[in-house]
Coordinates of C-alpha atoms and ligand atoms in Angstrom, one line a residue:
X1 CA 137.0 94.7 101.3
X2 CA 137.1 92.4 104.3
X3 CA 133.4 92.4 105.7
X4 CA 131.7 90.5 108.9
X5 CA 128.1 90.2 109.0
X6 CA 126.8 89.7 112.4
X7 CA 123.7 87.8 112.3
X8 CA 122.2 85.7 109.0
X9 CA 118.6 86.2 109.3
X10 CA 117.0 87.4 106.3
X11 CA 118.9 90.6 106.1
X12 CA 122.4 89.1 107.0
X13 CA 122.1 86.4 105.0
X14 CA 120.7 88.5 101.9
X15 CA 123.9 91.5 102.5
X16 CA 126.6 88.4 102.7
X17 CA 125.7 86.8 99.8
X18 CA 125.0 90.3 97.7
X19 CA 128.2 91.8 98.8
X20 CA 130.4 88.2 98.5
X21 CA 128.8 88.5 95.0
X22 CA 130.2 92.1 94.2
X23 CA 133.8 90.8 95.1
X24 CA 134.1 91.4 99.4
X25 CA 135.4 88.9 101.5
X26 CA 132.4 88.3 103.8
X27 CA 132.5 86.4 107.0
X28 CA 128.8 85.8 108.0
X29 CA 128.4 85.3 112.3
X30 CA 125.4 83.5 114.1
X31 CA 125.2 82.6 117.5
X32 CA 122.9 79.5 116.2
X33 CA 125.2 76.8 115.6
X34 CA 123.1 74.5 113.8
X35 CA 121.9 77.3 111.6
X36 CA 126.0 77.9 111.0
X37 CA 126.7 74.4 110.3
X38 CA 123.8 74.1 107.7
X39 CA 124.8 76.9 105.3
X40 CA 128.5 76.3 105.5
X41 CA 126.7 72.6 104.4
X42 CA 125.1 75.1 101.6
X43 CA 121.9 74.5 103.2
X44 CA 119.7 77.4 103.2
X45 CA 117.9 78.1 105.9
X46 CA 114.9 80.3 104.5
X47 CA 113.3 80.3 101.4
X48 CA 114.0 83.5 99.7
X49 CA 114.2 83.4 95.7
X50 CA 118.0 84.0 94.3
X51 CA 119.6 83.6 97.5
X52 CA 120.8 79.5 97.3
X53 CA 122.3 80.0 93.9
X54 CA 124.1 83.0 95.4
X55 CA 125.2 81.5 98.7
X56 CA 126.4 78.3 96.4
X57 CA 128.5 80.3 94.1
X58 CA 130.5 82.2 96.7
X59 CA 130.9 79.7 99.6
X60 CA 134.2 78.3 100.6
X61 CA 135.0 81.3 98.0
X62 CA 134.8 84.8 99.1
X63 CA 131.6 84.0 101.4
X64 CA 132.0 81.8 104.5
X65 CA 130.1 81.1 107.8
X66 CA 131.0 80.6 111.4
X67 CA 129.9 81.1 115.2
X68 CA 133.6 83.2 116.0
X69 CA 133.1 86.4 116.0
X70 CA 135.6 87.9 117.4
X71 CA 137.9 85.7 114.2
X72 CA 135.3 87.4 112.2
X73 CA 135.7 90.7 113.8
X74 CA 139.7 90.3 113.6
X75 CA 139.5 89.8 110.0
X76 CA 137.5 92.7 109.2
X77 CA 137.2 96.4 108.5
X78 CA 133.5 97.0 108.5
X79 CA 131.7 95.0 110.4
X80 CA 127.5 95.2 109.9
X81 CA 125.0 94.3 112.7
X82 CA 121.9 92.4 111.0
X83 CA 120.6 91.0 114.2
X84 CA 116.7 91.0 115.0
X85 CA 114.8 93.4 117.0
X86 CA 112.1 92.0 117.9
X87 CA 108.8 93.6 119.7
X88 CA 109.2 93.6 122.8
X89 CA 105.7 92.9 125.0
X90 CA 105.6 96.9 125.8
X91 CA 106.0 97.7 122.0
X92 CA 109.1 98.5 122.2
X93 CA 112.1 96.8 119.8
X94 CA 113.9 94.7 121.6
X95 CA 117.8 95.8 121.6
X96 CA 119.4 93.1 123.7
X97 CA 120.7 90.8 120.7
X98 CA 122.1 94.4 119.0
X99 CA 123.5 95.5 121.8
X100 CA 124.9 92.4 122.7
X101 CA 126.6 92.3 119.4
X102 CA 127.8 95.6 119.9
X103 CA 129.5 94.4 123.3
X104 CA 131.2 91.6 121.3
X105 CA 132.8 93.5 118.8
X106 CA 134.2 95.9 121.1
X107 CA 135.8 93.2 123.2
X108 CA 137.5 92.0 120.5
X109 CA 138.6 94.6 118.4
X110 CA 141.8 94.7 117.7
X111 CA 142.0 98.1 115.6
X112 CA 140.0 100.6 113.9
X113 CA 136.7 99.2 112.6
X114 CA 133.7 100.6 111.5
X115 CA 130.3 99.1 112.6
X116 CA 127.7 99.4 110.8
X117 CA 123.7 99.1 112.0
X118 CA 121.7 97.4 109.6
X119 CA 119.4 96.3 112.0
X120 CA 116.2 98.1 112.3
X121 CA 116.6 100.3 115.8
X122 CA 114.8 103.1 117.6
X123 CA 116.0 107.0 116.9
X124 CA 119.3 107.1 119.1
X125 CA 120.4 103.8 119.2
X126 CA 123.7 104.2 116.7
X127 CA 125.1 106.6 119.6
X128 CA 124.0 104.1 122.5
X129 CA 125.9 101.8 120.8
X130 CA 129.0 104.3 120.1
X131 CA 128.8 105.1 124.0
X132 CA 128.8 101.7 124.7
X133 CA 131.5 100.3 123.0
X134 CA 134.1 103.2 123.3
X135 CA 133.7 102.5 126.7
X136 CA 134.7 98.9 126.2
X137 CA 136.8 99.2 122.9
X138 CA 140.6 99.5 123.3
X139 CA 140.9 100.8 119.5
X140 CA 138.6 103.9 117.9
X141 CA 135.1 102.6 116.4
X142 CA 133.0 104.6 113.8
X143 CA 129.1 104.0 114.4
X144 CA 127.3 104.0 111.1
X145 CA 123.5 104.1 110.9
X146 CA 122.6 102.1 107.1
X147 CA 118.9 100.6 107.6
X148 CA 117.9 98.1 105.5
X149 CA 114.8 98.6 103.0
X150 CA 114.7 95.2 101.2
X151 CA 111.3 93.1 100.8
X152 CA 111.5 89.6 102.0
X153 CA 110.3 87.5 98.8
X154 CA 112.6 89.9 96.7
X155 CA 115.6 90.3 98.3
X156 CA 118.3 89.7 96.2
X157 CA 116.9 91.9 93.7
X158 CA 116.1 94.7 95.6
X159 CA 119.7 94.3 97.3
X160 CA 121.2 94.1 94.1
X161 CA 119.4 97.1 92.4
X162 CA 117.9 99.4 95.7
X163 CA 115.7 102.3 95.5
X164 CA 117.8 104.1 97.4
X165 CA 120.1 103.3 100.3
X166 CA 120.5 105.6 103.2
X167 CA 123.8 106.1 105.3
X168 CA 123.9 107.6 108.4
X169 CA 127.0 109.3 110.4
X170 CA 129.4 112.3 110.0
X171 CA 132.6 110.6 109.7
X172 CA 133.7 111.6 106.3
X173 CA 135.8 108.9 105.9
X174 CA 134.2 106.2 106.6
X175 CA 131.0 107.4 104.9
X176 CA 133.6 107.3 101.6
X177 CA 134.7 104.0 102.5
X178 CA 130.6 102.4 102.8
X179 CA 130.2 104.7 99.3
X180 CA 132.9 102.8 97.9
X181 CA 131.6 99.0 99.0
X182 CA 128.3 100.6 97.7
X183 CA 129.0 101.8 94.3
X184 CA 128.3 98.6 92.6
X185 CA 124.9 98.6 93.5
X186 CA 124.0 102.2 92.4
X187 CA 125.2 101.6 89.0
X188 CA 121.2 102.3 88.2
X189 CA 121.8 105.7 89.1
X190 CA 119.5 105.7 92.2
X191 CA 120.8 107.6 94.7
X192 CA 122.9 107.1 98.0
X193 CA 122.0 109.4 100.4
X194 CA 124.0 110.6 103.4
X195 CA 122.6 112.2 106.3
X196 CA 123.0 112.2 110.4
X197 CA 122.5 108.7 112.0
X198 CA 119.3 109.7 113.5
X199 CA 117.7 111.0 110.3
X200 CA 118.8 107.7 109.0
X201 CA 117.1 105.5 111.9
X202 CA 113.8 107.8 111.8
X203 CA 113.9 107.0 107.5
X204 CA 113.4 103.3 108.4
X205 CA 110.6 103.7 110.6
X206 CA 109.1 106.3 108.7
X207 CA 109.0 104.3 105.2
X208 CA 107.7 101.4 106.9
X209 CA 105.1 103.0 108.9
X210 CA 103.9 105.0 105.5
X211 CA 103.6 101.6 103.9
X212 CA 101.8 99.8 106.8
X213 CA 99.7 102.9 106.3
X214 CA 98.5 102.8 102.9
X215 CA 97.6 99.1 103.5
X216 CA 95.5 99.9 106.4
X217 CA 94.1 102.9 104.5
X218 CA 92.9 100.7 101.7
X219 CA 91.4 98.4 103.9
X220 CA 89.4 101.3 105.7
X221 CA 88.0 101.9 102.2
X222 CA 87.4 98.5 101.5
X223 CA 85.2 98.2 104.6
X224 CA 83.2 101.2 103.5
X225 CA 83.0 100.1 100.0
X226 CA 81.2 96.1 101.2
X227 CA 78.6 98.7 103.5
X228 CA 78.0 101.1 100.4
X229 CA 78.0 98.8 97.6
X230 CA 80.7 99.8 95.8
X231 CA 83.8 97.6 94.5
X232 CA 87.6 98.7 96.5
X233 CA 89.3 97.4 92.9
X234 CA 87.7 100.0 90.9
X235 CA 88.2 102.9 93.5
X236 CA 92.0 101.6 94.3
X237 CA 92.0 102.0 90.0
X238 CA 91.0 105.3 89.6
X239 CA 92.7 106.7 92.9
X240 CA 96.2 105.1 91.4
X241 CA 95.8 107.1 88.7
X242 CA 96.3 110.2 90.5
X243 CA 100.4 110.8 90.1
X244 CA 100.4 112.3 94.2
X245 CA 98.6 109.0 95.3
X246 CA 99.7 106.5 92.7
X247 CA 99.2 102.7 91.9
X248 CA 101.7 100.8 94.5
X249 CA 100.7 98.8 97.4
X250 CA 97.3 100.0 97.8
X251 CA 95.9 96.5 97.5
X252 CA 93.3 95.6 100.7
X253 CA 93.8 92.2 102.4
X254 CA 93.1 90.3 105.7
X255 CA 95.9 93.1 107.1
X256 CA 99.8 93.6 106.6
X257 CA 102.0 91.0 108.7
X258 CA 105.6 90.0 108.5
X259 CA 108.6 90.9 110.9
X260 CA 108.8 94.2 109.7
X261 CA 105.5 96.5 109.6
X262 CA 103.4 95.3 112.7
X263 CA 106.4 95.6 115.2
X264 CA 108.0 98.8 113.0
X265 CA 104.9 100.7 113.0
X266 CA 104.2 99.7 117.1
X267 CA 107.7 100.5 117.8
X268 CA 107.6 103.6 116.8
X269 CA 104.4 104.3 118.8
X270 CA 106.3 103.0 121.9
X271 CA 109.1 105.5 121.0
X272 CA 107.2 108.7 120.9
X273 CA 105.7 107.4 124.4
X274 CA 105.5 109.9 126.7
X275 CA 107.3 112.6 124.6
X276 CA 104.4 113.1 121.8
X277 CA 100.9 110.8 120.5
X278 CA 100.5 109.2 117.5
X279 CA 97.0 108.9 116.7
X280 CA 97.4 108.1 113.1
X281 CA 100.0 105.2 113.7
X282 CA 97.6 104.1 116.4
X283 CA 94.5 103.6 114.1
X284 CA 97.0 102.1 111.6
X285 CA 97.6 99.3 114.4
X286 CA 94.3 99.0 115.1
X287 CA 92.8 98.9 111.3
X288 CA 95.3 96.1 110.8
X289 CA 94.1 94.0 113.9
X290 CA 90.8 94.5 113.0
X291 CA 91.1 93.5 109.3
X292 CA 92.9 90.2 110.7
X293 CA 89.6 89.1 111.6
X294 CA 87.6 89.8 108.6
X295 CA 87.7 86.3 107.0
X296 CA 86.5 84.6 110.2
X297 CA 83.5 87.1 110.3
X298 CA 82.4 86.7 106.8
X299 CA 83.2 82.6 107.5
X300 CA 80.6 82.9 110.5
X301 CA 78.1 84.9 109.1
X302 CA 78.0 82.3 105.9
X303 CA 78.2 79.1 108.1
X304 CA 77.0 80.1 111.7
X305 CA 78.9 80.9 114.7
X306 CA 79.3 77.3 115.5
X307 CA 82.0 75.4 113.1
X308 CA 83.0 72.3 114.9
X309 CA 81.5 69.9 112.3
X310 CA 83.3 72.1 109.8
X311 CA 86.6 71.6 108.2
X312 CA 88.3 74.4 105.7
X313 CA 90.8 74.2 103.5
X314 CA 93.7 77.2 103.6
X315 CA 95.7 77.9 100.9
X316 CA 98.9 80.1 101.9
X317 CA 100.4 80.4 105.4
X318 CA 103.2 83.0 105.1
X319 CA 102.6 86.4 105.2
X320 CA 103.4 86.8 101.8
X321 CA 103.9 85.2 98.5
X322 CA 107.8 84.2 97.8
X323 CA 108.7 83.7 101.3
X324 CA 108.7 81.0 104.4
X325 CA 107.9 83.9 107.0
X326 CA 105.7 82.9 109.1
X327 CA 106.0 86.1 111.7
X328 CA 102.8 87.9 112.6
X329 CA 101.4 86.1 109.3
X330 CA 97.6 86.9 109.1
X331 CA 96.9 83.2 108.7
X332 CA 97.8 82.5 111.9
X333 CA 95.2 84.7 113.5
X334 CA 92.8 82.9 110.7
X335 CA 93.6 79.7 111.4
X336 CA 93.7 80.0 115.4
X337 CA 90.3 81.9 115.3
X338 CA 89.0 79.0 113.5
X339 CA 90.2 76.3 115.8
X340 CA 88.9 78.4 118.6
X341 CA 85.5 78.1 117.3
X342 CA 86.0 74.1 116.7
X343 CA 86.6 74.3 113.0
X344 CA 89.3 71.5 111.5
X345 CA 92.0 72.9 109.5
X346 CA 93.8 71.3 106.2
X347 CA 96.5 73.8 105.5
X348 CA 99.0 73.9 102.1
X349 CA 101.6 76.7 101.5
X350 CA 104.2 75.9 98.9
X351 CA 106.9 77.5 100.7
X352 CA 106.3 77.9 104.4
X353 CA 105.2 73.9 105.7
X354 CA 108.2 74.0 107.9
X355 CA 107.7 77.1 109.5
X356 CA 103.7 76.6 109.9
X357 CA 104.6 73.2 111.5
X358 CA 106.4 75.1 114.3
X359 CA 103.2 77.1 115.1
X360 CA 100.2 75.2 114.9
X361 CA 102.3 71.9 115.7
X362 CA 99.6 69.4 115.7
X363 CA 96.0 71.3 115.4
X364 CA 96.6 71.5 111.7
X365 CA 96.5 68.7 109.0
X366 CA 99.2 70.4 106.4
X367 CA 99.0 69.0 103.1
X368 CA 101.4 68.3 100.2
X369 CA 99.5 70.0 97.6
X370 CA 97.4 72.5 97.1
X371 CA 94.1 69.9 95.7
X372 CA 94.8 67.9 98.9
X373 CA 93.7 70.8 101.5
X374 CA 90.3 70.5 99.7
X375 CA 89.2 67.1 100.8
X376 CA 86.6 66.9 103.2
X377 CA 86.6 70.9 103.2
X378 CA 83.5 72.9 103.3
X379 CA 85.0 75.8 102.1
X380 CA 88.4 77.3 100.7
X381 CA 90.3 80.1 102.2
X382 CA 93.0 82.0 100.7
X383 CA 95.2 83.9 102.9
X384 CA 98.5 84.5 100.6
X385 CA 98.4 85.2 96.7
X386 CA 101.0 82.2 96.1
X387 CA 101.6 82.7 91.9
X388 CA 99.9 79.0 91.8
X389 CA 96.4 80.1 93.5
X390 CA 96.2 82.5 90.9
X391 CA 94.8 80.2 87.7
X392 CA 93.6 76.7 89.5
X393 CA 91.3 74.5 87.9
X394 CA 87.9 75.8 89.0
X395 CA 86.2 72.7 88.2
X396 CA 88.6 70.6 90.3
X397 CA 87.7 73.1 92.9
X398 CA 84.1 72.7 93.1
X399 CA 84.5 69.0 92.5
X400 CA 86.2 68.1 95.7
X401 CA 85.1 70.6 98.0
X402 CA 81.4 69.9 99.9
X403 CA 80.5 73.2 99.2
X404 CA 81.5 75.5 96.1
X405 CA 82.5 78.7 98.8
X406 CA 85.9 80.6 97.9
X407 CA 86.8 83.1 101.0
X408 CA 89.6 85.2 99.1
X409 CA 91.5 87.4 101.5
X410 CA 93.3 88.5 99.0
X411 CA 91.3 89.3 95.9
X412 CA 92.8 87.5 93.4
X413 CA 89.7 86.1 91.6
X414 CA 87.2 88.4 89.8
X415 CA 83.8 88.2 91.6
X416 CA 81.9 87.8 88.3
X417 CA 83.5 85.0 86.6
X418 CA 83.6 83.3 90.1
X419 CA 79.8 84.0 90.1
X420 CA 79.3 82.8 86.7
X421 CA 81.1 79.5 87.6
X422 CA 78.7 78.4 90.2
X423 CA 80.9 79.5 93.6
X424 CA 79.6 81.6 96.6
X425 CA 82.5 83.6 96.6
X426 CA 83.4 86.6 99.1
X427 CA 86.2 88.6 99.0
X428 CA 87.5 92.2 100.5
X429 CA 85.8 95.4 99.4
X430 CA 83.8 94.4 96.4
X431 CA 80.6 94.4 95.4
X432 CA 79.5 90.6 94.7
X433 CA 76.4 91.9 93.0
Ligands
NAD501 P1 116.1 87.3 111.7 O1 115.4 87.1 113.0 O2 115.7 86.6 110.5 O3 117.7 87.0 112.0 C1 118.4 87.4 113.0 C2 119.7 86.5 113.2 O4 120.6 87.2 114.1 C3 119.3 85.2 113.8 O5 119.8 84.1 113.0 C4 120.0 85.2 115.2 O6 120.4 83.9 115.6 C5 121.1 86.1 115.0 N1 121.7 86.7 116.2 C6 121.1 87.3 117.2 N2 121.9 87.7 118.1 C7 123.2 87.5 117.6 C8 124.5 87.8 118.0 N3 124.7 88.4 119.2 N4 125.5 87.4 117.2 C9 125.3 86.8 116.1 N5 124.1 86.5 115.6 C10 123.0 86.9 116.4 O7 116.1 88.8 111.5 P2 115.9 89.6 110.1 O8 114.6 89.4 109.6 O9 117.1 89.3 109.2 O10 116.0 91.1 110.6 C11 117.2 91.7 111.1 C12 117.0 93.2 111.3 O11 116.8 93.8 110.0 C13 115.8 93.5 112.2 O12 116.1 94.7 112.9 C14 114.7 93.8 111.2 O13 113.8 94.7 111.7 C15 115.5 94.5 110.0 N6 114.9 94.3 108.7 C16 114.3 93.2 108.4 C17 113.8 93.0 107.1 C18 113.1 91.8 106.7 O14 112.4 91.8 105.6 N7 113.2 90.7 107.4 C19 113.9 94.1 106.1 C20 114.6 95.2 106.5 C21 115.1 95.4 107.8

């Protein structure tokens, strides 16, 4: 099939590549020329695992990039809008670049096509977009609603082999037609499900909220476990067992980020608005914003409110491992808190220097490895469980930094053995005893 992408963020870029791969003809469209010129250079312009040796082997092939879009559109018979939605200050996504892409294709179309929304957009939007470009389209257009549910960090995979993917729409034909471009990807026998558009654009929001929901949960109980004494990895153990709770992404942290969760779950606040409350998603929001500034707290109470003759080392910048994103990263609220109380940062991540570099610009010394970011520190922060932080050389550790203090905000060493080899060591929810 003949496909245009319209926008190659991470989803765009991730659903071009994956479906080049299964034999389309996919035109990828960005209205950021240098990002354009780069990847039809090959250049990637994030760092997602899979996706440069993917990009490589279909380019100039069945894969290619440009800034036309209504050649794009021309070419095509489905046509998929990955374009951001960003928060906007009231909470609310942001629907100007989707709608704006809408407006495009429908002043170019030169025939049937079917759009489809990829994007992630408030309950309705599919049919404000049908409304709108009917109105401008000189040719029929079939609004499809088919949210997106990969992870950034594993995108190609869960592309290639999804859950589940969800289509949304009641035109029977070109729900076969999306089927069809589908089928390769469902070989695993997990399911494609059909429903109405706005069932599908609620099924977004909904998975995401539940996730951002379980973190915040987890890190409720982690709170209560540091007051009580007791340790959040054995309770997240023995509460995973149960088969109606089960052992996925209960982990506690220093709080969810990312471009997804944070705006996803306030979005959908902002959508019920005046029409119903959310309490629950509300206290998710504020759990998370609380548990952003849990490593600063326990830095303060261990070193004293005042830090300017400190300097910390942090290890991990993106939000999570196995990605550059920097969006709403937890780090960032870390490292800005720190600065704000006079503290000097060196700062490795061994995927996201680039982005960081655009956010802190000069208030940071980043380093080029991980060992680096401990000179001169008084103290070693982890932020993102990078595969590398997992098994570093302890003694090297305490050698170089002034003072042998680990602040884990994300759990990844056991408190005993940490104890054992001479480090204060605080982490989230367990009992250092
Ligand atoms: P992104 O910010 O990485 O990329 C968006 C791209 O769209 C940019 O390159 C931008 O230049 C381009 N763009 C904007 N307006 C355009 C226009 N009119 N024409 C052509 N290009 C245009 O965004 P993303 O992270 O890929 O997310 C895209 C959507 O998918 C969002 O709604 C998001 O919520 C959703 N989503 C994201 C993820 C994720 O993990 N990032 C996962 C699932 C769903």
């Amino acid at each position: 099939m003949n496909l245009a992408m319209i926008g190659t963020g991470y989803v765009g870029l991730v659903t071009g590549a994956c479906f080049a791969e299964s034999g389309n003809s996919v035109c990828c469209v960005d209205i950021d020329e240098g990002r354009i010129a780069a990847l039809r250079d090959g250049k990637i312009p994030i760092y997602e695992p899979k996706l440069e040796e993917l990009i490589l082997r279909n380019l100039h092939n069945r894969l290619s990039f440009t800034t036309d879009l209504a050649a794009a559109v021309k070419a095509s018979t489905i046509i998929f809008i990955a374009v951001g939605t960003p928060q906007r200050p009231d909470g609310k996504a942001n629907l100007e670049y989707v709608l704006s892409a809408a407006e495009s294709i429908a002043a170019t179309m030169d025939d049937h096509k079917i759009v489809v929304s990829k994007s992630t957009v408030p309950v309705g939007t599919a049919s404000r977009i049908a409304d709108l470009m009917t109105k401008i389209a000189t040719h029929p257009v079939t609004i499809i609603s088919n949210p997106e549910f990969l992870k950034e960090g594993s995108a190609v995979d869960d592309f290639m082999k999804p859950d589940r993917i969800v289509l949304g729409g009641n035109d029977a034909e070109a729900i076969e037609v999306l089927k069809k471009l589908y089928e390769p990807f469902v070989r695993n026998g997990n399911p494609l499900v059909v429903m109405d558009r706005r069932s599908a654009e609620m099924s977004k929001y909904a998975a995401n909220a539940m996730l951002a929901t379980k973190i915040s949960f987890i890190n409720e109980i982690a709170t209560l476990c540091e007051q009580f004494g007791a340790d959040v990895d054995q309770v997240r153990r023995a509460i995973g067992l149960d088969r109606r709770i089960g052992p996925h992404f209960i982990f506690p942290g220093i709080g969810y980020g990312g471009s997804c969760f944070p705006k996803d779950v306030r979005a959908l606040i902002a959508m019920a608005d005046a029409r119903c409350e959310l309490p629950l998603l509300e206290a998710v929001d504020q759990v998370n914003e609380r548990q952003k500034r849990i490593l600063i707290e326990k830095v303060r109470s261990h070193f004293g409110a005042d830090l300017s003759s400190r300097t910390f080392a942090v290890w991990g910048l993106s939000f999570k491992p196995h990605t550059d994103d920097m969006r709403e990263a937890p780090s960032i609220n870390l490292i800005e808190a720190l600065l704000g109380h006079g503290a000097s940062i060196n700062a490795f991540d061994p995927g996201a220097m680039t982005q960081a570099q655009r956010i802190f610009d000069g208030s940071v010394n980043y380093c080029h490895r991980s060992y680096e970011a401990l000179e001169g520190a008084d103290a070693l922060l982890i932020c993102t469980e990078w595969d590398e932080f997992r098994s570093p050389e302890f003694q090297r550790i305490k050698k170089i930094l002034r003072n042998p203090v680990i602040f884990d905000g994300r759990n990844i060493f056991d408190p005993a053995e940490m104890k054992q080899r001479g480090f204060i060591y605080y982490s989230i929810g367990r009992n250092h005893d």
